[in-house]
CSV table of C-alpha atoms in Angstrom, one decimal:
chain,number,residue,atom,x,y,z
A,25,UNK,CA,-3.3,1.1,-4.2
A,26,UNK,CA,-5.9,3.6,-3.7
A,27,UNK,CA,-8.9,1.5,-5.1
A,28,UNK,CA,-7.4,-2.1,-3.6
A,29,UNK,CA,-8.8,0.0,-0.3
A,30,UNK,CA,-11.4,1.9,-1.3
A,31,UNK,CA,-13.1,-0.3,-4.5
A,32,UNK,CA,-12.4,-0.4,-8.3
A,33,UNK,CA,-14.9,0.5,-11.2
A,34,UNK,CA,-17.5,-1.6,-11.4
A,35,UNK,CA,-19.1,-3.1,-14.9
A,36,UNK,CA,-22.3,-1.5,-14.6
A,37,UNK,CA,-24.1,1.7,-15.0
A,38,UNK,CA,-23.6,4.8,-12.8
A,39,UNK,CA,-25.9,7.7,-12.2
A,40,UNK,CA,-22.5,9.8,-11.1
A,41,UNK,CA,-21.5,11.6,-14.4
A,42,UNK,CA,-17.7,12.0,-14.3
A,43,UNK,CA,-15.0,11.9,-16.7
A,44,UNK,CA,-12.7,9.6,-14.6
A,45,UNK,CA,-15.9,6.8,-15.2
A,46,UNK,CA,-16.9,7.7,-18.3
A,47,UNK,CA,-17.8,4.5,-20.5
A,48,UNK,CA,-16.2,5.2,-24.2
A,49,UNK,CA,-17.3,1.9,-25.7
A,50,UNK,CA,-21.0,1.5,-24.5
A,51,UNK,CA,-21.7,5.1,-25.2
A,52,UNK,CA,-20.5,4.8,-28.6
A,53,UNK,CA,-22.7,1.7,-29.0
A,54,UNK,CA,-25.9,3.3,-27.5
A,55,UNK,CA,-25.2,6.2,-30.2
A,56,UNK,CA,-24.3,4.6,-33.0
A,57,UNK,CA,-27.8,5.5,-34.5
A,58,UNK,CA,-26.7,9.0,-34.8
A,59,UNK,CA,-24.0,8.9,-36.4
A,60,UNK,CA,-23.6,11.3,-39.7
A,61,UNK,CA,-21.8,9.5,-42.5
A,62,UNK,CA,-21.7,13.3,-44.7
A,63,UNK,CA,-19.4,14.9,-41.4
A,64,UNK,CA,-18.0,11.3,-40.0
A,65,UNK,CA,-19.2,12.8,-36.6
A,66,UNK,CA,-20.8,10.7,-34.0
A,67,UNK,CA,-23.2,12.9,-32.1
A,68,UNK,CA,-23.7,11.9,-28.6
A,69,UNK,CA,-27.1,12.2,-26.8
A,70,UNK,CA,-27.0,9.6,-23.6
A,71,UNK,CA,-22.6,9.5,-22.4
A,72,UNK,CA,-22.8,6.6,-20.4
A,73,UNK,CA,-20.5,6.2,-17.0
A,74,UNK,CA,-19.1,3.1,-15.1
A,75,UNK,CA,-20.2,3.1,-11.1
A,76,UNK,CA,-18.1,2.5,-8.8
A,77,UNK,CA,-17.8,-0.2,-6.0
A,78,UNK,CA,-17.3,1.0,-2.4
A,79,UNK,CA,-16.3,-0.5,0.8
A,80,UNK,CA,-18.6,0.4,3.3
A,81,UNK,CA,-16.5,-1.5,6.0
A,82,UNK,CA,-14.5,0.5,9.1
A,83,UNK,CA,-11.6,1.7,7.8
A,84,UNK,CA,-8.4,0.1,7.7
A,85,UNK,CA,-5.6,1.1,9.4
A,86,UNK,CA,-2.0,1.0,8.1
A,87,UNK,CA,1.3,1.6,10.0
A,88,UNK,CA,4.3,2.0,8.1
A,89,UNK,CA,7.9,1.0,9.8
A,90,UNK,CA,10.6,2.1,7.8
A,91,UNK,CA,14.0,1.1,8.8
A,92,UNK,CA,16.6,3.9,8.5
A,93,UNK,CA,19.8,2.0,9.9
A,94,UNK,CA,23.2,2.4,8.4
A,95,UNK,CA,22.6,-0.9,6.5
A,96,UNK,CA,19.4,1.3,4.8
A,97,UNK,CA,21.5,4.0,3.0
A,98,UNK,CA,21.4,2.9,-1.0
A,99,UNK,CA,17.5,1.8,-0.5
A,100,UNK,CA,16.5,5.2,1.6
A,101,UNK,CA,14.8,6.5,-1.9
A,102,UNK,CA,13.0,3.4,-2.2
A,103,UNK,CA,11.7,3.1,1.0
A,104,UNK,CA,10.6,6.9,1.1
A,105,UNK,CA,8.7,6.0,-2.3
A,106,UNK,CA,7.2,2.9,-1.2
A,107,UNK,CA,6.2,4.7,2.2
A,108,UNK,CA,4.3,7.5,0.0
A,109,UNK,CA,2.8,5.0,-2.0
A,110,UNK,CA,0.6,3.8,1.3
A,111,UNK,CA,0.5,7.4,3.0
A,112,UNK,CA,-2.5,9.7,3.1
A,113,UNK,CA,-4.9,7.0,1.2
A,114,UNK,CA,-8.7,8.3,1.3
A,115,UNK,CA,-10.5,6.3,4.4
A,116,UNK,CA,-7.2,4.6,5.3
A,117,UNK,CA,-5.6,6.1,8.5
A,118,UNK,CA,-2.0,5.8,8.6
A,119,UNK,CA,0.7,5.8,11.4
A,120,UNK,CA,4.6,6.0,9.9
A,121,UNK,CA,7.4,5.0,12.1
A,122,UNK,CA,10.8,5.4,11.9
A,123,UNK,CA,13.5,3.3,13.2
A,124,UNK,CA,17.0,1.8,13.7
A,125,UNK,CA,18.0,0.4,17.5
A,126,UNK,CA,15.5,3.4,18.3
A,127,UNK,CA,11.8,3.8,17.6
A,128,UNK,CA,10.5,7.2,16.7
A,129,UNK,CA,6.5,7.6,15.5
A,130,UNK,CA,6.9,10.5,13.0
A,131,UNK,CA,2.9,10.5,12.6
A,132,UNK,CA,2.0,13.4,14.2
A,133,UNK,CA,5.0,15.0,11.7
A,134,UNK,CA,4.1,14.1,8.8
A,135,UNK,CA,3.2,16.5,5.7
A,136,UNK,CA,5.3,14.4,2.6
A,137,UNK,CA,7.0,11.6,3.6
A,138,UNK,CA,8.9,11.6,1.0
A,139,UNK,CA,10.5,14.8,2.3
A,140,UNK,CA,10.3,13.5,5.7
A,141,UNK,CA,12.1,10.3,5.2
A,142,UNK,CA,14.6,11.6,2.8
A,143,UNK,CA,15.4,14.2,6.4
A,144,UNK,CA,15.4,12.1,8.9
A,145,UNK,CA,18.1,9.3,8.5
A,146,UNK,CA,19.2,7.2,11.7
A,147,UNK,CA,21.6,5.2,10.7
A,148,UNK,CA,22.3,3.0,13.8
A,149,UNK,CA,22.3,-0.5,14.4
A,150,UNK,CA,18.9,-2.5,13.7
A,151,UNK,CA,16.6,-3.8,15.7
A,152,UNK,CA,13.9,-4.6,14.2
A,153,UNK,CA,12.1,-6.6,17.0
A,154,UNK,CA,11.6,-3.6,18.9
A,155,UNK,CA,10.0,-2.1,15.9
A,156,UNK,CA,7.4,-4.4,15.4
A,157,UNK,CA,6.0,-4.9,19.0
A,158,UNK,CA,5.9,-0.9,19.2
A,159,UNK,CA,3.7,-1.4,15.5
A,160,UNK,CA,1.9,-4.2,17.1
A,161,UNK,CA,1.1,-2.0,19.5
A,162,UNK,CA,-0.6,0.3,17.8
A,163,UNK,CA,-3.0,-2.0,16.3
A,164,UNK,CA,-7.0,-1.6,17.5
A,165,UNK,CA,-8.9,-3.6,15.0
A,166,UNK,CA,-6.7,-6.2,13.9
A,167,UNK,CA,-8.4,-7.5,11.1
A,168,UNK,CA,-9.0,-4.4,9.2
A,169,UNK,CA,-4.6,-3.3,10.3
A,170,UNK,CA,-2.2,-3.7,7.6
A,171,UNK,CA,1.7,-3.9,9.5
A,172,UNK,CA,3.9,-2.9,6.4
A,173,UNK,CA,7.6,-3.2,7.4
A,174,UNK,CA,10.2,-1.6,4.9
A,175,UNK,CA,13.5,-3.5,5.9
A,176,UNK,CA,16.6,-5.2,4.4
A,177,UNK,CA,15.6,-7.8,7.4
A,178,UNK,CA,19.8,-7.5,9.1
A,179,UNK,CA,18.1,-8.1,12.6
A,180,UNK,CA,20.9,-6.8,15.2
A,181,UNK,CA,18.4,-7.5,17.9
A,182,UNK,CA,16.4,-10.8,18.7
A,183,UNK,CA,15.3,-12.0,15.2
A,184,UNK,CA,13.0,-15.0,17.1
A,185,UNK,CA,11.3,-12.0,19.0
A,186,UNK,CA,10.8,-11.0,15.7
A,187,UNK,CA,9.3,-13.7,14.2
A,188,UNK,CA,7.2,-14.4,17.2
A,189,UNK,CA,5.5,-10.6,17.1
A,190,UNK,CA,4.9,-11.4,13.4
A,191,UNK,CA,3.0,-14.7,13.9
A,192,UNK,CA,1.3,-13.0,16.7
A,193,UNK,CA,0.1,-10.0,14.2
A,194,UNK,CA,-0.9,-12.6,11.6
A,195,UNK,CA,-3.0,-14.9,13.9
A,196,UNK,CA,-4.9,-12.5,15.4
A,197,UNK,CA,-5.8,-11.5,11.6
A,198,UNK,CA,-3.6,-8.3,11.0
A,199,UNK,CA,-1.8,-8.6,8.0
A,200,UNK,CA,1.4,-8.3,7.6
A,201,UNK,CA,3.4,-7.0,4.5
A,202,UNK,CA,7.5,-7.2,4.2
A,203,UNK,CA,8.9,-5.0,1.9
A,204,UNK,CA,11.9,-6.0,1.2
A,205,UNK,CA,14.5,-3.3,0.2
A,206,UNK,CA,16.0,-2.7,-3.1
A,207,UNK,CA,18.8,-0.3,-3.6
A,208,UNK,CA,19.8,2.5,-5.8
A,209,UNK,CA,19.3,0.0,-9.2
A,210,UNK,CA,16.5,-1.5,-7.4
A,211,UNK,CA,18.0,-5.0,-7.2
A,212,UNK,CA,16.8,-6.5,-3.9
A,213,UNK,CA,19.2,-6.5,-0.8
A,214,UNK,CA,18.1,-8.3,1.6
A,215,UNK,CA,18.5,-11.0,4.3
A,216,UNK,CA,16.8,-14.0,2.5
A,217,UNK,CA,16.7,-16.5,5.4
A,218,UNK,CA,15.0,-13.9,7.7
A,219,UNK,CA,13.2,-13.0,5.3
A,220,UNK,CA,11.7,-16.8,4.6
A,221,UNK,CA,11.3,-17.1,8.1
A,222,UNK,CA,9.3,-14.4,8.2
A,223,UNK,CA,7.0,-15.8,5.7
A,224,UNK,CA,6.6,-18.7,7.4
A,225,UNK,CA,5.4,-17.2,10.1
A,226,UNK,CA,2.4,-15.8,8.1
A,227,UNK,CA,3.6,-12.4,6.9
A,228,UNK,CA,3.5,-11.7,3.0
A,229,UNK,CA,7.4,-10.9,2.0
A,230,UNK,CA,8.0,-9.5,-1.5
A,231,UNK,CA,11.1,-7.5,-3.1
A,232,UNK,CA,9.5,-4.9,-5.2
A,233,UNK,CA,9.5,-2.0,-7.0
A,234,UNK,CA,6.9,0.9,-6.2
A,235,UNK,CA,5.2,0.3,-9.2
A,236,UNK,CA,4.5,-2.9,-8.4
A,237,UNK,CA,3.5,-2.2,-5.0
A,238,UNK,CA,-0.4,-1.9,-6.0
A,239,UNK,CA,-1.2,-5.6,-7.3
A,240,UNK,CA,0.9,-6.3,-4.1
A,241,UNK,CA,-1.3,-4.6,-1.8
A,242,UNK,CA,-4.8,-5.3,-3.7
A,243,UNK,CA,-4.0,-8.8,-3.8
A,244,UNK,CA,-4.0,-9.6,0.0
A,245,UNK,CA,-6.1,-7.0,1.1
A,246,UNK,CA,-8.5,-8.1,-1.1
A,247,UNK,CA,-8.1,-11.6,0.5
């Protein structure tokens, strides 16, 4: 997740000399002249090391809205994981909200959201409407905002208020990631037909494990 924000190693020299970027097969090329048949030791001279790409662009911004309603209890690990996954990323400021009928912004709270999360369950009703126009809200550049809503998409409120605030978000150029929840043996529960409708409306909907929450996130905010 962290380089799908902040750039990946590129294929080329670097002058940086670090073992996270150090290039094993073209330093062992550039060396093989010194290799010493008697000890079967390669002796290196010149390591070589990838560089790295960087995005020099404003940062992005990201807020999380986690829904902790009753209806959220088996996926409440998932969604803390998934929540940690995008939390704290270098360059990336982050807003997490929590919410069921209720909205509360737990930014200014936040140390391990994990922790925080795994605390602090709701368990109300669901509206998830509400939710989305206070994230909406919070949005200044929308096309470097990421709206990631963690839900099991069982709108109690106004679901077409819901889909509206999601076009909205995704015609302005905010992009807009549905997580759909999974729960405790990370099957996906989740309302379907919300769900589509969501994607229709131009938000990217996927049921997923953490794990694969990285090619999710690099592949649209690479777009």
């Amino acid at each position: 997740v962290r380089s799908a924000f902040t750039g990946a190693r590129a294929r080329r020299a670097g002058r940086l000399r670090r073992a996270r970027d150090f290039d094993m097969v073209r330093t062992v090329r550039a060396n093989l002249g010194r290799y010493q048949p008697e000890t079967g030791k390669l002796v290196i001279e010149t390591p070589l090391f990838f560089s790295r790409t960087r995005r020099h662009l404003q940062p992005w911004q990201v807020i999380l809205l986690v829904d902790q309603s009753g209806s959220m209890v088996e996926s409440v690990i998932h969604s803390a994981v998934t929540a940690a996954c995008l939390w704290g990323l270098p360059g990336v400021r982050t807003h997490l909200v929590a919410f069921d009928t209720d909205v509360v912004d737990l930014t200014s709270d936040v140390d391990d959201p994990v922790e925080l999360l795994m605390k602090v369950q709701l368990g109300g009703g669901t509206d998830i409407a509400r939710a989305a126009a206070y994230g909406a809200g919070l949005v200044e550049q929308p096309r470097r905002a990421i709206v990631v809503l963690i839900s099991d998409f069982y709108e109690g409120g106004d679901p077409h208020r819901l889909v509206r605030v999601v076009r909205d978000l995704a015609g302005q150029g905010s992009k807009v990631l549905c997580l759909a929840a999974l729960d405790e043996q990370a099957d996906p529960a989740y309302d379907r037909e919300l769900g589509q409708r969501l994607a229709d409306a131009g938000a990217h909907v996927g049921a997923m494990t953490p794990g694969e929450l990285a090619s999710f996130v690099a592949e649209h905010v690479g777009r």
